[in-house]
Coordinates of C-alpha atoms and ligand atoms in Angstrom, one line a residue:
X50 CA 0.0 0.0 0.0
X51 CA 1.0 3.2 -0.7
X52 CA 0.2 6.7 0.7
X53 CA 0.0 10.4 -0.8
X54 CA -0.5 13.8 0.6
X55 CA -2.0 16.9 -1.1
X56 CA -2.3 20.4 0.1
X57 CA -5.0 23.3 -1.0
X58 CA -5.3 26.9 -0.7
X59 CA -8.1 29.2 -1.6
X60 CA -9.6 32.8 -0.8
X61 CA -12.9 34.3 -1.2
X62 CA -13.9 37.9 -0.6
X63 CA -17.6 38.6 0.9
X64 CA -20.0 39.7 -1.2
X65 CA -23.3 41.1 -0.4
X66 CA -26.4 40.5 -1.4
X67 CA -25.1 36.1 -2.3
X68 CA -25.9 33.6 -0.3
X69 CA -22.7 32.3 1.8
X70 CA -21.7 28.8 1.0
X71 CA -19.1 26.7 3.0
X72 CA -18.5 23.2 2.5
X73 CA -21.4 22.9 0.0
X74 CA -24.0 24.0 3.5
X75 CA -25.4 27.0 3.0
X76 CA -25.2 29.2 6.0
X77 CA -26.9 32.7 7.1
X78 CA -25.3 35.3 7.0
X79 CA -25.5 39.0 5.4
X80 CA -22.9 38.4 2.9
X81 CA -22.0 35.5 0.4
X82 CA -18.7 34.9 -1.3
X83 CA -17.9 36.4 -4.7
X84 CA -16.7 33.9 -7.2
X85 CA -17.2 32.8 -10.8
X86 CA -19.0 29.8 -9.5
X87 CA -21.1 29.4 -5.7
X88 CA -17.9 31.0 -4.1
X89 CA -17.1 27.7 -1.9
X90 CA -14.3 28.7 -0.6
X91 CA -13.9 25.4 1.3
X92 CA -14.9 22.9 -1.4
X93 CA -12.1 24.5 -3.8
X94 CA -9.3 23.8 -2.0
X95 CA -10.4 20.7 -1.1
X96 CA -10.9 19.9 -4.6
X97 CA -7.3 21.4 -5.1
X98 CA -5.7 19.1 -2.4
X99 CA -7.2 16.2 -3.6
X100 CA -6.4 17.3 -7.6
X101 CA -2.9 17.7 -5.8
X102 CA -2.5 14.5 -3.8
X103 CA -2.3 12.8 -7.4
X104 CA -0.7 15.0 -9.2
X105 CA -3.6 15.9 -11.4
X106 CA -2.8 19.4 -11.8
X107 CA -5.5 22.0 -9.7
X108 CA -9.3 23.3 -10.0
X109 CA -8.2 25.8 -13.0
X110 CA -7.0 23.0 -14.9
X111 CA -10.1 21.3 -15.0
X112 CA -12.5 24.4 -14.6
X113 CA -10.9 27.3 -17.0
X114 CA -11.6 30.7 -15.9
X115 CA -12.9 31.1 -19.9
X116 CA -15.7 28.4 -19.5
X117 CA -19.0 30.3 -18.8
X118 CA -20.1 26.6 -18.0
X119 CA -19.1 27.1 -14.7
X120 CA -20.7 30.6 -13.8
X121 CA -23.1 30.2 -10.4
X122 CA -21.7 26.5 -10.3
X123 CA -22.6 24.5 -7.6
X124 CA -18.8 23.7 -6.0
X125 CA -19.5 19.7 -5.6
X126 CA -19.6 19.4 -9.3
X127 CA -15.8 20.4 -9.4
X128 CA -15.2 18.0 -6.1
X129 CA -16.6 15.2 -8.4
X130 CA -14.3 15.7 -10.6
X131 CA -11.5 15.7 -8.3
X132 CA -12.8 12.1 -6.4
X133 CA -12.7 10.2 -10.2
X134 CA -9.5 11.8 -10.7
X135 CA -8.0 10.1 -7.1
X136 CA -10.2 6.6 -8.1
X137 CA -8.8 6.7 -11.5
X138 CA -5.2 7.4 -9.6
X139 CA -6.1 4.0 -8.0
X140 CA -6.9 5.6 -4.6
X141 CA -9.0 6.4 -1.5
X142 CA -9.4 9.2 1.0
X143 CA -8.1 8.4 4.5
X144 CA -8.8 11.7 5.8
X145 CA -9.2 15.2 5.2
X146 CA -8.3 18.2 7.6
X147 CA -8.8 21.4 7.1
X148 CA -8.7 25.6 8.5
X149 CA -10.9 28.6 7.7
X150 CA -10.0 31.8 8.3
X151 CA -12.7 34.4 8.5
X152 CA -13.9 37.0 10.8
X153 CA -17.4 36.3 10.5
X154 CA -19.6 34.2 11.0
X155 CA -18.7 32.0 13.7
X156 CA -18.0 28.6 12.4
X157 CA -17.6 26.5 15.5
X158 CA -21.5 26.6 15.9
X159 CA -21.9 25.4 12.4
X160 CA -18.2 23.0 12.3
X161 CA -20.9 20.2 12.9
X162 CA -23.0 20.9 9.7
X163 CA -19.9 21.7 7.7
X164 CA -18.3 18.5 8.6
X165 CA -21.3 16.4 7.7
X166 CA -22.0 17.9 4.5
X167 CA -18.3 17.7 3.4
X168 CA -18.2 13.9 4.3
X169 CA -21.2 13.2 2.7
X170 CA -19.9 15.0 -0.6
X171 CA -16.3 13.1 0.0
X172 CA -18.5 9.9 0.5
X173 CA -16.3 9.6 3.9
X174 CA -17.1 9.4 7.5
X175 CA -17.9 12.4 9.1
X176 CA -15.0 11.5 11.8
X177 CA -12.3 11.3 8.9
X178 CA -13.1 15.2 8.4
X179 CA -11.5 17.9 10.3
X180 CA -13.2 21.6 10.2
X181 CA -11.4 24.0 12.0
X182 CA -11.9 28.1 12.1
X183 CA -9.6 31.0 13.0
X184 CA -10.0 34.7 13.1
X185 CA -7.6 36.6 11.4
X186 CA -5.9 38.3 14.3
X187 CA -2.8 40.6 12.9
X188 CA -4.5 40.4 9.3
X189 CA -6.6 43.2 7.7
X190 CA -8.7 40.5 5.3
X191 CA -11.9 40.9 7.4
X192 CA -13.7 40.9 4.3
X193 CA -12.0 38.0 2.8
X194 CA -12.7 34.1 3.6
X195 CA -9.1 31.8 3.5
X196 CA -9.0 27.8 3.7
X197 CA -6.1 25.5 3.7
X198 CA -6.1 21.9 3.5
X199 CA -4.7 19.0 3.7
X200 CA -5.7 15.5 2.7
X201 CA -4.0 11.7 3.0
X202 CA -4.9 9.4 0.5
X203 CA -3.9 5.7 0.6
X204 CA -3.8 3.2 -2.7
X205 CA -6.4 1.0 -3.0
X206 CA -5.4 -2.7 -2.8
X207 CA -7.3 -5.3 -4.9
X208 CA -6.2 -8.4 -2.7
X209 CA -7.7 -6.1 0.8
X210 CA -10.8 -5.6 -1.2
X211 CA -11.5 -9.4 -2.4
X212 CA -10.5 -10.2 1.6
X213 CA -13.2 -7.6 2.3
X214 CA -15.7 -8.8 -0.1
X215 CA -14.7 -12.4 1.2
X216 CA -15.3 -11.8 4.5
X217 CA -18.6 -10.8 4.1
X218 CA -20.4 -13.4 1.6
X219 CA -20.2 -16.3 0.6
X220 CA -18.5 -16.6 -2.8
X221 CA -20.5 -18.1 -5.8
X222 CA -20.2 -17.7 -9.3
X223 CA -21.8 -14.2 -9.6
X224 CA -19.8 -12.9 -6.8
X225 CA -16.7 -14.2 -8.6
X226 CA -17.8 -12.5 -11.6
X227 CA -18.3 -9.2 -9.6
X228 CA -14.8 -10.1 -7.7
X229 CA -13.2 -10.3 -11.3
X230 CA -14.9 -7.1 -12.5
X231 CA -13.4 -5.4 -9.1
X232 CA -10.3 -6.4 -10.1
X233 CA -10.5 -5.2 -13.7
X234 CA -11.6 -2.0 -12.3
X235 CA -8.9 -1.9 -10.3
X236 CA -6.0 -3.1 -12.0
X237 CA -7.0 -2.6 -15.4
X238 CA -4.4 -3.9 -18.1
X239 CA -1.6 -2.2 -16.1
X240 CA -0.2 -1.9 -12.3
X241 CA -2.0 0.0 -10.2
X242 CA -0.7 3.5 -9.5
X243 CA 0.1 4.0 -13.5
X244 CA -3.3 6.6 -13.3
X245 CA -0.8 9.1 -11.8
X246 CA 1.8 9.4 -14.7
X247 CA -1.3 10.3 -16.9
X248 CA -0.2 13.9 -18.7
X249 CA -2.5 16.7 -18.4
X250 CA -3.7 19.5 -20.5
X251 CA -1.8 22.9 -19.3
X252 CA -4.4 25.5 -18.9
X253 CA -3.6 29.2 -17.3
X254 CA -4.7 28.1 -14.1
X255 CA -5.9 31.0 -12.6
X256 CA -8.4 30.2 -10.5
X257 CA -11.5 32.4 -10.9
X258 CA -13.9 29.7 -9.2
Ligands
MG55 MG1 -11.9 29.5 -5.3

């Protein structure tokens, strides 16, 4: 088994008048984020640690600043793409921290919310998600949202999946046929990992999301 790290950044400045989304919840508040898409501050760099982690370039790459597809965009359709991109890779989420730093609103009555919505759009457990929250003491971005994050992925092992798919039924001819299809999916016609020397497009990757 092997592991992989990635890191994200992103910032948001408040908007009036939008509605304020953070983690794919949306949360009240006076002010939303501004942003070519829904402004998820939190999702994006998520979806940039993850892009990271297997070295699939970063949310511009996928989501041009040119494309008017992707204006009022609801953030989870760019974490979508990020999750085939780490199966494809050949791996799995372990877990996923992450910080916000914002003056306003408070997340820690919210952290709960946040949490479960993020796991649910990671397809994780809610205890494999960190959401933490600072205030920007020393820093004159009141009017700005940050978020750093970081996530661990490990590879995805056929032979700990057929022992998991053993372990749990009895094995007859269809579940060999769906144990072989695992595999395929898996493996493919080449070791597992290859999924990360795939080249990428180069795009000017400024990220307008
Ligand atoms: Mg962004």
């Amino acid at each position: 088994m092997s592991m992989r790290i990635g890191y994200g950044w992103d910032s948001h400045a408040f908007k009036p008048g939008v509605p304020l989304v953070i983690g794919g919840l949306n949360i009240q508040h006076h002010s939303g984020l501004a942003g070519h898409s829904d402004g998820d501050v939190l999702l994006h760099c998520i979806t940039d640690a993850l892009l990271g982690a297997v070295s699939a370039g970063d949310i511009g790459t996928f989501f041009p600043p040119s494309d008017a597809r992707w204006k009022n965009a609801a953030s989870s359709i760019f974490l979508k793409t990020a999750l085939e991109e780490v199966a494809t890779a050949g791996y799995r989420i372990v877990n996923v921290d992450t910080v916000l730093i914002l003056m306003a609103p408070k997340i820690v009555p919210i952290a709960g919310d946040i949490r479960a919505s993020v796991a649910e759009l990671l397809q994780i457990k809610p205890g494999d998600v960190g959401i933490k929250a600072k205030t920007p003491e020393g820093l004159t971005q009141d009017g700005t949202v940050v978020a750093h994050c970081t996530v661990l992925l490990e590879s995805i092992d056929a032979g700990t999946e057929l022992e998991r798919m053993a372990a749990t039924a009895d094995i007859d001819d269809s579940m060999q046929t769906e144990m072989d299809s695992v595999v395929k999916s898996l493996v493919g016609d080449k070791p597992l990992g290859t999924g990360l020397e795939r080249k990428r497009p180069t795009f000017d990757t400024d990220d307008i999301t």
